[in-house]
């Protein structure tokens, strides 16, 4: 069985990212080095993942001697809330969880963020294991130690930096994703290529469909995870180079928030955000002419939108960018692509919104 391992290792942080087909069927073997059968494990998942994997996972782990306490939340971004977080806290108290117990996040990015923040905050920290089940969470949200919940005012506004004991990725679970969910993850994959690896970008351009991507999915996951690991190692608290990972996210998060996380999923919003940011950067001379077209072609090839359906909403969407956590006073931090595989961080002022609107007339037209 092919197995890839990306080790996250630096001061006070040391854990593996294990990529292996069929891992979900061998969870008992996978987690045994990181939790003991003496401790209790709260396995947090959502309704969609529970319907596919929860009962077999519980049966397998209980048979191996682990004490399991499942907690199932509704699927979707709305579960990344203080309401669900409080419900988890209260249930952990009712179950009598102690600091020697653990939490497993078994699901996509929403579950990973919610369960991760529960682990970070309950009793000042329980051991955490991440088992991401979507492409988006495997390449991005389960790596790097960020955990958070949303507020009505914006995405990921309350959270922490909290690393797991281990991350286990089973590419086989990606077969159950809808094409829309798979494409959402591809937005982040393409982002990695744009900010740091031209060869990776060219490889993705050669893969015409999902089947071709799945043939080399282990290497795709490992490439993305290693890239994020290296950026996080230089800037764990997201105050410098780690911000490169937010290419497309300043606009993308604004799109998500404006539509209350319903109209566009995360990958779709980030896809549009990358196109819009590059269109502006081309006009300003930060990105080479023709780059936005090249990006649009690859995003479209992998099932992602490259513009909003309602251009008239843009003047109302862009002010949401001011809520971005990485802003400094009245200045916004944005990421632009200087060339494929090379990105930089810029600070822009209030005129950015007006300039962005002007630059998007051609894209939306």
Coordinates of C-alpha atoms in Angstrom, one line a residue:
X1 CA 0.0 0.0 0.0
X2 CA 1.5 3.3 -1.1
X3 CA 2.0 5.7 1.8
X4 CA 3.4 9.2 1.8
X5 CA 4.4 11.1 4.9
X6 CA 5.0 14.8 5.4
X7 CA 6.5 15.6 8.8
X8 CA 5.8 18.9 10.5
X9 CA 8.7 19.5 12.7
X10 CA 10.0 22.6 14.5
X11 CA 10.3 24.0 18.0
X12 CA 7.5 22.5 20.2
X13 CA 5.7 21.1 17.2
X14 CA 6.2 17.6 15.8
X15 CA 3.5 15.6 14.0
X16 CA 3.0 13.6 10.8
X17 CA 0.7 14.1 7.9
X18 CA 0.1 10.5 6.7
X19 CA -1.4 10.1 3.2
X20 CA -2.5 6.5 2.4
X21 CA -5.4 4.9 0.6
X22 CA -7.7 2.8 2.9
X23 CA -6.6 4.5 6.1
X24 CA -10.2 5.0 7.2
X25 CA -10.6 1.2 7.3
X26 CA -7.6 1.0 9.6
X27 CA -8.1 3.8 12.0
X28 CA -7.4 1.7 15.0
X29 CA -3.8 1.1 13.7
X30 CA -3.4 4.7 12.7
X31 CA -4.3 6.4 15.9
X32 CA -2.9 3.9 18.4
X33 CA 0.6 5.6 18.6
X34 CA -1.1 8.9 19.5
X35 CA -4.0 8.0 22.0
X36 CA -4.2 5.2 24.5
X37 CA -7.2 2.9 25.2
X38 CA -7.3 4.4 28.7
X39 CA -8.5 7.8 27.4
X40 CA -11.9 8.8 26.1
X41 CA -12.2 10.0 22.6
X42 CA -14.9 12.4 21.3
X43 CA -15.2 11.8 17.6
X44 CA -16.8 14.9 16.0
X45 CA -18.2 14.6 12.5
X46 CA -21.1 15.9 10.4
X47 CA -24.2 14.2 9.1
X48 CA -22.9 13.6 5.7
X49 CA -19.7 11.9 6.9
X50 CA -21.6 10.1 9.6
X51 CA -23.9 8.5 7.1
X52 CA -20.9 7.0 5.2
X53 CA -18.3 6.2 7.8
X54 CA -19.4 6.7 11.4
X55 CA -20.8 3.3 12.3
X56 CA -17.9 1.3 10.7
X57 CA -15.4 3.6 12.4
X58 CA -17.1 3.3 15.8
X59 CA -17.3 -0.5 15.5
X60 CA -13.6 -0.8 14.5
X61 CA -12.3 1.5 17.2
X62 CA -14.4 0.1 20.0
X63 CA -13.4 -3.4 19.0
X64 CA -9.8 -2.2 19.4
X65 CA -10.6 -1.1 22.9
X66 CA -11.0 2.6 22.5
X67 CA -13.7 4.5 24.4
X68 CA -15.7 6.5 21.8
X69 CA -18.1 9.3 22.3
X70 CA -19.6 10.5 18.9
X71 CA -20.9 14.0 18.4
X72 CA -22.6 14.7 15.1
X73 CA -23.3 18.2 13.8
X74 CA -25.3 19.4 10.8
X75 CA -23.3 19.6 7.5
X76 CA -22.3 23.0 6.3
X77 CA -20.6 26.3 7.3
X78 CA -23.4 27.2 9.7
X79 CA -22.1 24.5 12.1
X80 CA -18.9 26.5 12.6
X81 CA -20.7 28.5 15.2
X82 CA -20.6 29.4 18.9
X83 CA -23.9 27.5 19.3
X84 CA -22.3 24.2 18.1
X85 CA -19.1 24.9 20.0
X86 CA -21.0 25.5 23.2
X87 CA -23.0 22.3 22.7
X88 CA -19.7 20.4 22.3
X89 CA -18.3 21.9 25.5
X90 CA -21.4 21.1 27.5
X91 CA -21.4 17.5 26.2
X92 CA -17.7 17.1 27.1
X93 CA -18.5 18.2 30.6
X94 CA -21.5 15.8 30.8
X95 CA -19.3 13.0 29.7
X96 CA -16.7 13.9 32.3
X97 CA -13.8 14.5 29.9
X98 CA -10.4 15.3 31.4
X99 CA -7.2 16.7 30.0
X100 CA -6.0 13.2 29.4
X101 CA -8.8 12.6 26.9
X102 CA -8.8 13.5 23.2
X103 CA -10.9 14.8 20.3
X104 CA -10.9 13.4 16.7
X105 CA -12.0 15.7 13.9
X106 CA -13.5 13.4 11.3
X107 CA -14.8 15.5 8.4
X108 CA -14.2 18.4 6.1
X109 CA -12.9 21.9 6.9
X110 CA -15.9 22.9 9.0
X111 CA -15.6 19.9 11.3
X112 CA -11.8 20.3 11.5
X113 CA -12.1 24.0 12.5
X114 CA -15.0 23.4 15.0
X115 CA -13.5 20.3 16.6
X116 CA -10.0 21.8 16.6
X117 CA -11.2 24.9 18.4
X118 CA -13.1 22.7 20.9
X119 CA -9.9 20.8 21.6
X120 CA -7.9 24.0 21.9
X121 CA -10.3 25.6 24.3
X122 CA -11.7 22.9 26.5
X123 CA -9.7 22.5 29.8
X124 CA -7.1 24.7 28.0
X125 CA -6.3 21.9 25.6
X126 CA -7.1 18.3 24.7
X127 CA -5.1 16.1 22.3
X128 CA -6.4 16.5 18.7
X129 CA -6.3 14.1 15.7
X130 CA -7.4 15.4 12.3
X131 CA -8.9 13.0 9.7
X132 CA -9.9 15.3 6.9
X133 CA -12.4 13.9 4.4
X134 CA -12.6 16.5 1.6
X135 CA -10.0 17.7 -0.8
X136 CA -10.2 21.2 0.6
X137 CA -9.5 20.1 4.1
X138 CA -6.8 17.6 3.1
X139 CA -4.7 20.2 1.3
X140 CA -5.4 23.2 3.4
X141 CA -7.5 23.5 6.6
X142 CA -6.2 20.5 8.4
X143 CA -2.6 21.7 8.0
X144 CA -1.0 24.6 9.8
X145 CA -2.7 24.7 13.2
X146 CA -5.4 27.3 12.6
X147 CA -8.8 26.4 14.2
X148 CA -11.8 28.8 14.4
X149 CA -15.5 29.5 14.3
X150 CA -17.4 32.1 12.4
X151 CA -19.4 35.1 13.7
X152 CA -22.3 36.7 11.8
X153 CA -19.8 39.6 11.2
X154 CA -17.3 37.4 9.4
X155 CA -15.5 34.2 8.8
X156 CA -12.9 32.7 11.3
X157 CA -13.1 35.7 13.7
X158 CA -12.8 33.6 16.9
X159 CA -10.1 31.0 17.0
X160 CA -6.6 29.8 18.0
X161 CA -3.4 28.3 16.7
X162 CA -3.5 24.7 17.9
X163 CA -1.6 21.8 16.3
X164 CA -2.9 18.2 16.2
X165 CA -1.0 15.1 17.3
X166 CA -1.4 13.7 13.8
X167 CA -3.3 14.2 10.5
X168 CA -4.5 11.1 8.5
X169 CA -5.6 11.5 4.9
X170 CA -7.3 8.8 3.0
X171 CA -7.5 9.6 -0.7
X172 CA -10.2 7.0 -1.1
X173 CA -12.8 9.1 0.7
X174 CA -12.5 11.7 -2.0
X175 CA -14.4 9.3 -4.3
X176 CA -17.6 10.1 -2.4
X177 CA -17.4 13.9 -3.0
X178 CA -19.6 15.6 -5.5
X179 CA -17.9 17.2 -8.5
X180 CA -18.7 20.6 -6.9
X181 CA -17.0 19.6 -3.6
X182 CA -14.0 18.2 -5.4
X183 CA -13.7 21.4 -7.5
X184 CA -13.9 23.5 -4.4
X185 CA -10.7 21.8 -3.2
X186 CA -9.0 22.3 -6.5
X187 CA -9.2 26.0 -6.0
X188 CA -6.8 25.7 -3.1
X189 CA -4.6 23.2 -5.0
X190 CA -4.3 25.7 -7.9
X191 CA -3.6 28.5 -5.4
X192 CA -0.6 26.6 -4.1
X193 CA 0.8 26.2 -7.6
X194 CA 0.3 29.9 -8.3
X195 CA 2.1 31.1 -5.2
X196 CA 5.0 28.7 -5.1
X197 CA 5.5 26.1 -7.9
X198 CA 5.3 26.8 -11.6
X199 CA 6.0 23.1 -12.5
X200 CA 3.1 22.0 -10.3
X201 CA 0.9 24.6 -12.1
X202 CA 1.9 23.1 -15.5
X203 CA 1.2 19.5 -14.2
X204 CA -2.3 20.6 -13.2
X205 CA -2.9 22.1 -16.6
X206 CA -2.1 18.8 -18.2
X207 CA -4.7 17.0 -16.2
X208 CA -8.0 17.4 -18.0
X209 CA -10.5 16.0 -15.5
X210 CA -11.1 14.6 -12.1
X211 CA -10.1 11.0 -13.0
X212 CA -6.6 12.2 -14.2
X213 CA -6.2 14.2 -11.0
X214 CA -7.1 11.1 -8.8
X215 CA -4.4 9.1 -10.6
X216 CA -1.8 11.2 -8.9
X217 CA -3.8 12.5 -5.9
X218 CA -1.2 11.3 -3.3
X219 CA 1.5 13.4 -4.9
X220 CA -0.9 16.4 -5.2
X221 CA -1.8 16.2 -1.5
X222 CA 1.9 15.8 -0.5
X223 CA 3.0 18.8 -2.6
X224 CA 0.4 21.1 -1.2
X225 CA 0.9 20.0 2.4
X226 CA 4.7 20.3 2.2
X227 CA 4.3 23.8 0.7
X228 CA 2.0 24.9 3.5
X229 CA 4.2 23.3 6.2
X230 CA 7.2 25.2 4.9
X231 CA 5.4 28.6 4.9
X232 CA 3.9 28.0 8.4
X233 CA 7.4 27.1 9.7
X234 CA 8.6 30.6 8.9
X235 CA 5.5 32.4 10.1
X236 CA 3.3 30.4 12.4
X237 CA 1.2 33.4 13.6
X238 CA 0.3 34.6 10.1
X239 CA 2.1 38.0 10.3
X240 CA 4.4 37.6 7.4
X241 CA 5.1 35.1 4.6
X242 CA 2.2 32.8 5.7
X243 CA -0.1 35.4 4.3
X244 CA 0.9 34.3 0.8
X245 CA -1.5 31.4 1.5
X246 CA -4.3 33.9 1.4
X247 CA -4.0 34.7 -2.3
X248 CA -7.6 35.2 -3.4
X249 CA -9.0 35.0 0.1
X250 CA -9.4 38.7 0.9
X251 CA -12.0 39.0 -1.9
X252 CA -13.1 35.4 -1.5
X253 CA -14.0 35.7 2.2
X254 CA -15.9 38.9 1.4
X255 CA -18.0 37.0 -1.2
X256 CA -18.7 34.2 1.2
X257 CA -19.7 36.6 4.0
X258 CA -21.9 38.8 1.8
X259 CA -23.9 35.8 0.6
X260 CA -24.0 34.4 4.2
X261 CA -22.0 31.3 3.1
X262 CA -24.9 30.0 1.0
X263 CA -24.5 31.0 -2.7
X264 CA -20.8 30.2 -3.2
X265 CA -18.8 27.5 -1.4
X266 CA -15.3 28.3 -0.2
X267 CA -13.5 27.1 -3.2
X268 CA -15.8 28.9 -5.6
X269 CA -15.4 32.2 -3.8
X270 CA -11.6 31.8 -3.6
X271 CA -11.5 31.0 -7.4
X272 CA -13.4 34.2 -8.2
X273 CA -11.1 36.1 -5.7
X274 CA -8.0 34.9 -7.4
X275 CA -9.2 36.0 -10.8
X276 CA -10.4 39.4 -9.5
X277 CA -7.1 40.1 -7.6
X278 CA -5.0 39.2 -10.7
X279 CA -7.1 41.4 -13.0
X280 CA -6.5 44.3 -10.6
X281 CA -2.8 43.4 -10.3
X282 CA -2.4 43.3 -14.1
X283 CA -3.9 46.8 -14.4
X284 CA -1.5 48.1 -11.7
X285 CA 1.5 46.4 -13.2
X286 CA 2.1 44.0 -10.3
X287 CA 1.2 40.9 -12.5
X288 CA 2.2 40.3 -16.1
X289 CA -0.4 40.8 -18.8
X290 CA -2.2 37.6 -19.7
X291 CA -1.8 36.0 -16.3
X292 CA -5.5 36.4 -15.4
X293 CA -6.5 34.7 -18.6
X294 CA -4.1 31.8 -17.9
X295 CA -5.6 31.5 -14.4
X296 CA -9.2 31.6 -15.6
X297 CA -8.5 28.8 -18.1
X298 CA -7.1 26.5 -15.4
X299 CA -9.9 27.2 -12.9
X300 CA -12.5 26.7 -15.6
X301 CA -10.9 23.5 -16.7
X302 CA -11.3 22.1 -13.2
X303 CA -14.9 23.2 -12.8
X304 CA -14.6 26.5 -11.0
X305 CA -16.3 29.9 -11.6
X306 CA -14.2 32.8 -12.7
X307 CA -16.7 35.6 -12.1
X308 CA -19.8 36.4 -10.0
X309 CA -23.3 35.8 -11.4
X310 CA -24.4 39.3 -10.2
X311 CA -21.8 41.9 -11.0
X312 CA -24.2 44.5 -9.5
X313 CA -23.4 43.1 -6.0
X314 CA -19.7 43.9 -6.1
X315 CA -20.0 47.4 -4.6
X316 CA -21.8 45.9 -1.6
X317 CA -19.4 42.9 -1.4
X318 CA -16.1 44.7 -1.4
X319 CA -16.5 46.6 1.9
X320 CA -16.6 43.1 3.7
X321 CA -12.8 43.0 2.9
X322 CA -12.3 45.6 5.7
X323 CA -13.1 42.9 8.2
X324 CA -10.1 40.7 7.2
X325 CA -8.1 39.7 10.3
X326 CA -4.8 40.5 8.5
X327 CA -5.5 44.1 7.9
X328 CA -3.3 46.7 9.6
X329 CA -5.4 49.7 10.6
X330 CA -6.9 51.3 7.4
X331 CA -4.5 49.3 5.2
X332 CA -5.4 45.9 3.6
X333 CA -2.8 43.2 3.1
X334 CA -3.4 41.5 -0.3
X335 CA -1.4 38.9 -2.2
X336 CA -0.5 39.3 -5.9
X337 CA 1.2 36.9 -8.3
X338 CA 4.4 38.3 -9.9
X339 CA 4.7 35.3 -12.1
X340 CA 3.4 31.7 -11.8
X341 CA 5.1 30.2 -8.8
X342 CA 6.1 33.6 -7.3
X343 CA 3.9 35.8 -5.1
X344 CA 4.2 38.8 -2.9
X345 CA 2.3 40.7 -0.2
X346 CA 1.2 44.3 -0.7
X347 CA -0.4 46.8 1.6
X348 CA -3.1 48.8 -0.1
X349 CA -5.3 51.7 1.1
X350 CA -8.9 52.8 0.8
X351 CA -8.6 53.5 -3.0
X352 CA -8.2 49.7 -3.6
X353 CA -11.9 49.1 -3.6
X354 CA -12.6 51.7 -6.3
X355 CA -9.6 50.6 -8.4
X356 CA -10.7 47.0 -8.1
X357 CA -14.2 47.8 -9.3
X358 CA -12.8 49.6 -12.3
X359 CA -10.5 46.7 -13.1
X360 CA -13.4 44.2 -13.0
X361 CA -15.6 45.8 -15.6
X362 CA -13.9 43.8 -18.4
X363 CA -13.9 40.5 -16.4
X364 CA -17.6 40.8 -15.5
X365 CA -18.5 42.0 -19.0

